[in-house]
PDB file of C-alpha atoms in Angstrom:
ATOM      1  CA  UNK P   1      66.631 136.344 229.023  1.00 87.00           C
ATOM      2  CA  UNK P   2      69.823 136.142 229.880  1.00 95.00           C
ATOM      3  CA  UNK P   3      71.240 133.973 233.839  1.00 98.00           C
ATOM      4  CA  UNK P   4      74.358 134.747 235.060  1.00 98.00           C
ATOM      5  CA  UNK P   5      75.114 131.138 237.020  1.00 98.00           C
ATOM      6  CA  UNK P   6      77.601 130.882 239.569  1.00 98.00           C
ATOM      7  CA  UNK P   7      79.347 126.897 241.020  1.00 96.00           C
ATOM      8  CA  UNK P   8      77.995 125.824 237.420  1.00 97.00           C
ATOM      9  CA  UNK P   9      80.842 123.422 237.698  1.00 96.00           C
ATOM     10  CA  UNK P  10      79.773 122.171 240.941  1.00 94.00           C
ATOM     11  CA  UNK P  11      77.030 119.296 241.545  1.00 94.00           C
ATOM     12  CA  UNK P  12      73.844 121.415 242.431  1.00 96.00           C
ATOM     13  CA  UNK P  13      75.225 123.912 239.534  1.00 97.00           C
ATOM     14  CA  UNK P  14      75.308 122.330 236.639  1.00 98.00           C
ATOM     15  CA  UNK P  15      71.986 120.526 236.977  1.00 98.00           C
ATOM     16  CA  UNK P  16      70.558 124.163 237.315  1.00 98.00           C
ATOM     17  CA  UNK P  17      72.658 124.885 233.954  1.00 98.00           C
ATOM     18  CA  UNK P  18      71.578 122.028 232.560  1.00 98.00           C
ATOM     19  CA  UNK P  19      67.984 122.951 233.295  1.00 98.00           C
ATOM     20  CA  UNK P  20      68.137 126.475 232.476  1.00 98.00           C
ATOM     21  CA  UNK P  21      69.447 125.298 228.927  1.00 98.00           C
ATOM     22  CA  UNK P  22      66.977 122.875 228.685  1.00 98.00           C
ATOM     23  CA  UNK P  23      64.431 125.092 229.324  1.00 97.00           C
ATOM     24  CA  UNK P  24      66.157 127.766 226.559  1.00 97.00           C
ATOM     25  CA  UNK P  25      67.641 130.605 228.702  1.00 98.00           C
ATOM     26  CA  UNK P  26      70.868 132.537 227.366  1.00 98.00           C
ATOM     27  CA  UNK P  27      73.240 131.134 229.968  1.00 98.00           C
ATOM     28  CA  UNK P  28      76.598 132.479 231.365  1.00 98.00           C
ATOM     29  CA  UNK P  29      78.635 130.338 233.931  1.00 98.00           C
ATOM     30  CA  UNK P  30      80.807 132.530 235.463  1.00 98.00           C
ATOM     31  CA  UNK P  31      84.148 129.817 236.144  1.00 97.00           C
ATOM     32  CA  UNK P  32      87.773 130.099 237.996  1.00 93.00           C
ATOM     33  CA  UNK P  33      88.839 127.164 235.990  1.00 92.00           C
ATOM     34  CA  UNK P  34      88.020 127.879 232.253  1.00 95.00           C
ATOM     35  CA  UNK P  35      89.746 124.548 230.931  1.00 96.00           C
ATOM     36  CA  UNK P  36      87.171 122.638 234.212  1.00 94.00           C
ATOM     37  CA  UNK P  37      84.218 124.222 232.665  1.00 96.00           C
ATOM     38  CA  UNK P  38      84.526 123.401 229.201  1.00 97.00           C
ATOM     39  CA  UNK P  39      81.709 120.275 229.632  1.00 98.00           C
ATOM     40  CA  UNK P  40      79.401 123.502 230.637  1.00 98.00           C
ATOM     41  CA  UNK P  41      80.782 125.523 227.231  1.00 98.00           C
ATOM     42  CA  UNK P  42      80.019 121.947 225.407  1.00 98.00           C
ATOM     43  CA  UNK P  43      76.534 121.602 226.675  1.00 98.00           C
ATOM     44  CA  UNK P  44      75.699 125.432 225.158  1.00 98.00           C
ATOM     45  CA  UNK P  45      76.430 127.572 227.911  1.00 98.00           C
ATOM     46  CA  UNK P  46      79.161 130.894 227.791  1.00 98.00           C
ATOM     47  CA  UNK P  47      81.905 130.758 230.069  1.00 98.00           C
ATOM     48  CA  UNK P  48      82.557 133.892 231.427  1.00 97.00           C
ATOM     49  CA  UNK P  49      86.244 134.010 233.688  1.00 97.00           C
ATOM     50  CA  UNK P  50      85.686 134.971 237.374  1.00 96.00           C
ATOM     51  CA  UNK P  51      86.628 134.653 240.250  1.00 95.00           C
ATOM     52  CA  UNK P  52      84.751 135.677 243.970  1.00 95.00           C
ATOM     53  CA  UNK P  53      87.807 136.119 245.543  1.00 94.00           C
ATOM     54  CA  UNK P  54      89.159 138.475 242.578  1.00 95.00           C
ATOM     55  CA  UNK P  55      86.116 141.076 242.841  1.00 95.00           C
ATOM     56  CA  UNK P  56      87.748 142.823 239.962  1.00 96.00           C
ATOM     57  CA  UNK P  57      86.721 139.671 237.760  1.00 97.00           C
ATOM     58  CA  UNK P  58      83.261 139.943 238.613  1.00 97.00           C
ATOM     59  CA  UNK P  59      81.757 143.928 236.299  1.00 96.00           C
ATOM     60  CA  UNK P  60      82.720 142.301 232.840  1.00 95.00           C
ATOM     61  CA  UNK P  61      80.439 138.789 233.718  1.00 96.00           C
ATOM     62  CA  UNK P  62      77.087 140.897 234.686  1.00 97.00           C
ATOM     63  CA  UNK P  63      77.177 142.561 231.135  1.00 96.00           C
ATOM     64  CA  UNK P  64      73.464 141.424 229.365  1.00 96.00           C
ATOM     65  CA  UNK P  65      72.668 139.490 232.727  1.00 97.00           C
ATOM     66  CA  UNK P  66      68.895 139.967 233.164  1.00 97.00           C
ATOM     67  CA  UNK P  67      69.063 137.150 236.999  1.00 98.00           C
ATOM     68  CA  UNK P  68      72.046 135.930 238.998  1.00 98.00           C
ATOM     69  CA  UNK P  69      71.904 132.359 240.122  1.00 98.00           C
ATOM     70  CA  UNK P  70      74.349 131.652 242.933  1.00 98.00           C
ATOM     71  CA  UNK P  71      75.090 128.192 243.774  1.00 96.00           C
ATOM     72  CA  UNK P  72      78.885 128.637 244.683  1.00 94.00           C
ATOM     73  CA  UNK P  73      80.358 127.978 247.645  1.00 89.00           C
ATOM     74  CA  UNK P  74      83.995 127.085 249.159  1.00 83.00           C
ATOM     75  CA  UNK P  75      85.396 123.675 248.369  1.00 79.00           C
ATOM     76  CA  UNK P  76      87.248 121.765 251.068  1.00 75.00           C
ATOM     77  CA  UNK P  77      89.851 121.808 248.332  1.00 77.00           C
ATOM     78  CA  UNK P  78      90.475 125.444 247.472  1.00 78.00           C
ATOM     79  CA  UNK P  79      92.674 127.531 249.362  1.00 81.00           C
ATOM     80  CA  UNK P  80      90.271 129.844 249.579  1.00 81.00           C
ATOM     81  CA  UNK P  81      88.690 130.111 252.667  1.00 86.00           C
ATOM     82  CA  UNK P  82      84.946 130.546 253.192  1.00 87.00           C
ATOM     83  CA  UNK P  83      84.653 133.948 254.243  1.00 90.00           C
ATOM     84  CA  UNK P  84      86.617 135.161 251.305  1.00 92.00           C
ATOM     85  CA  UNK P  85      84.134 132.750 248.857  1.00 92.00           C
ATOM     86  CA  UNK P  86      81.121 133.076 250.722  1.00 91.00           C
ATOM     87  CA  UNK P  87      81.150 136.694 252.377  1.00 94.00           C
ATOM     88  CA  UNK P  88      83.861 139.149 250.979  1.00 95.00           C
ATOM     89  CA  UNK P  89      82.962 137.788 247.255  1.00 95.00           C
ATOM     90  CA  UNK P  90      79.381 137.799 247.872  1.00 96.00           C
ATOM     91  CA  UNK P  91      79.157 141.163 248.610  1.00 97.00           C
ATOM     92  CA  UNK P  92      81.078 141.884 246.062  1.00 97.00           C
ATOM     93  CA  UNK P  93      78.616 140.152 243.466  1.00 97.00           C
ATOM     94  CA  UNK P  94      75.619 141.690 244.887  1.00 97.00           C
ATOM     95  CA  UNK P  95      77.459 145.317 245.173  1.00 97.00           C
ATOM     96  CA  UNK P  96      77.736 144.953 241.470  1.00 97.00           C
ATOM     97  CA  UNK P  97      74.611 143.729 240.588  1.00 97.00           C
ATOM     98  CA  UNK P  98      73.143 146.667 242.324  1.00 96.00           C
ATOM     99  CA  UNK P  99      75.380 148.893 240.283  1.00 95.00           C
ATOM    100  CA  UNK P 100      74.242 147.598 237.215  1.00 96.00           C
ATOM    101  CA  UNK P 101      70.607 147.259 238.040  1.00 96.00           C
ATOM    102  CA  UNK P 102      70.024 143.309 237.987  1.00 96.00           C
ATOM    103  CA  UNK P 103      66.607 142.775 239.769  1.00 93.00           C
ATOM    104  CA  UNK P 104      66.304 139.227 240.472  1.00 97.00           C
ATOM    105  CA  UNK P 105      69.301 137.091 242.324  1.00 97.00           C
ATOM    106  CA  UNK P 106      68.609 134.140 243.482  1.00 97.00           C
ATOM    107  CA  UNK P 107      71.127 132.396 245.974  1.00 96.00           C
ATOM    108  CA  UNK P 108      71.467 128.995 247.034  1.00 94.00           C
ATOM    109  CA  UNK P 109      71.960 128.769 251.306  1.00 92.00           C
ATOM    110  CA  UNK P 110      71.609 126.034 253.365  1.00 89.00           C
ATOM    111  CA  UNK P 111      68.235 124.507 254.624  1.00 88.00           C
ATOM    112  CA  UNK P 112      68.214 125.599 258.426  1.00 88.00           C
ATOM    113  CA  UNK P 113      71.497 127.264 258.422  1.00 88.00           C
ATOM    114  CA  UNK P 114      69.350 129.439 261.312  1.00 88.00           C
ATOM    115  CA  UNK P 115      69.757 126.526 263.852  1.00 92.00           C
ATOM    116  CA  UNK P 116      73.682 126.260 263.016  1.00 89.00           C
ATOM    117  CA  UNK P 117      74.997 129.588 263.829  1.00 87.00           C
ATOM    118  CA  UNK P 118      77.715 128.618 265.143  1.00 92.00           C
ATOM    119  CA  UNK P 119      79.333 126.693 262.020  1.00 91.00           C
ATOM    120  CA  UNK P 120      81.029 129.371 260.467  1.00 90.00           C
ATOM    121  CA  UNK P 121      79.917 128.165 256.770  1.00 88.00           C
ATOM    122  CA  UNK P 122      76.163 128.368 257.803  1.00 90.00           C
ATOM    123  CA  UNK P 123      76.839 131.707 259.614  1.00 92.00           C
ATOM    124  CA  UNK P 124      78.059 133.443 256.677  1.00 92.00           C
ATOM    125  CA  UNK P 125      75.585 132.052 254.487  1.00 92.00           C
ATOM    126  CA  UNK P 126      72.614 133.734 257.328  1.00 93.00           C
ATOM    127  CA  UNK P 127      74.695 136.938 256.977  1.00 94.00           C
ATOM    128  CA  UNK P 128      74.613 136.789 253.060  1.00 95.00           C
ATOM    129  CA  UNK P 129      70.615 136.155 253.203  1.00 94.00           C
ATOM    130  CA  UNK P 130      70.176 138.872 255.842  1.00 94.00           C
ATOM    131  CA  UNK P 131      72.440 141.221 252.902  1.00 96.00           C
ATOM    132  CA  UNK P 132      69.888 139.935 250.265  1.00 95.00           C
ATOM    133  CA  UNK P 133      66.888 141.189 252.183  1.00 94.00           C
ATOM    134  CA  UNK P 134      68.285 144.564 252.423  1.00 95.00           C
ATOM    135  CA  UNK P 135      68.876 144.996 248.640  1.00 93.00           C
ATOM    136  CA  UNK P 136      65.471 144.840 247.644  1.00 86.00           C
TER     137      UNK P 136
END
């Protein structure tokens, strides 16, 4: 079985990489930074290029992916800013993974994001779980 992992390079992500290859899953990190993921590529995982905010870059990752694991978010860092990360490339991800069929995606919120509303980060993560829900 095959994950498609997503923030593998961030802290929650690469202890579910390092689990998931522990536990002897096939597993893709799909990474902006190709050269910042090479520990992942070291510990036995395939890095796949992509990029949310590029939704062109995300099709060619999903290709033998049997379950999406999202742990990405917006760094304080990146120039990105949340609602491209967290909404527009979201959508995008789960658009495709409709497309192609992928059954199981499982996406890492915030614990009581519901009682935050009006933080813009935990909004868009309740708008992405709301999205989930209606995919089936």
């Amino acid at each position: 079985m095959s994950l498609l992992i997503l923030g593998g390079t961030g802290t929650l992500g690469r202890q579910i990489v390092k689990q998931a290859l522990d536990e002897g899953y096939q597993v893709k990190c799909l990474v902006r930074n190709l050269r910042r993921g090479a520990f992942l590529k070291d510990w036995g995982a395939d890095l796949i290029y992509g990029d949310l905010s590029i939704p062109a870059t995300i099709p060619p990752a999903l290709k033998g992916v049997s379950i999406i694991i999202d742990a990405a978010t917006v760094r304080p860092t990146d120039s990105y800013t949340a609602e491209t990360i967290d909404w527009k490339g979201k959508l995008a991800l789960l658009e495709a993974a409709k497309l192609v069929g992928i059954k199981k995606f499982i996406y890492f919120s915030v614990l009581n994001a519901s009682k935050n509303p009006s933080i813009p980060l935990m909004d868009l993560k309740l708008k992405m779980e709301k999205e989930l829900e209606k995919s089936g």
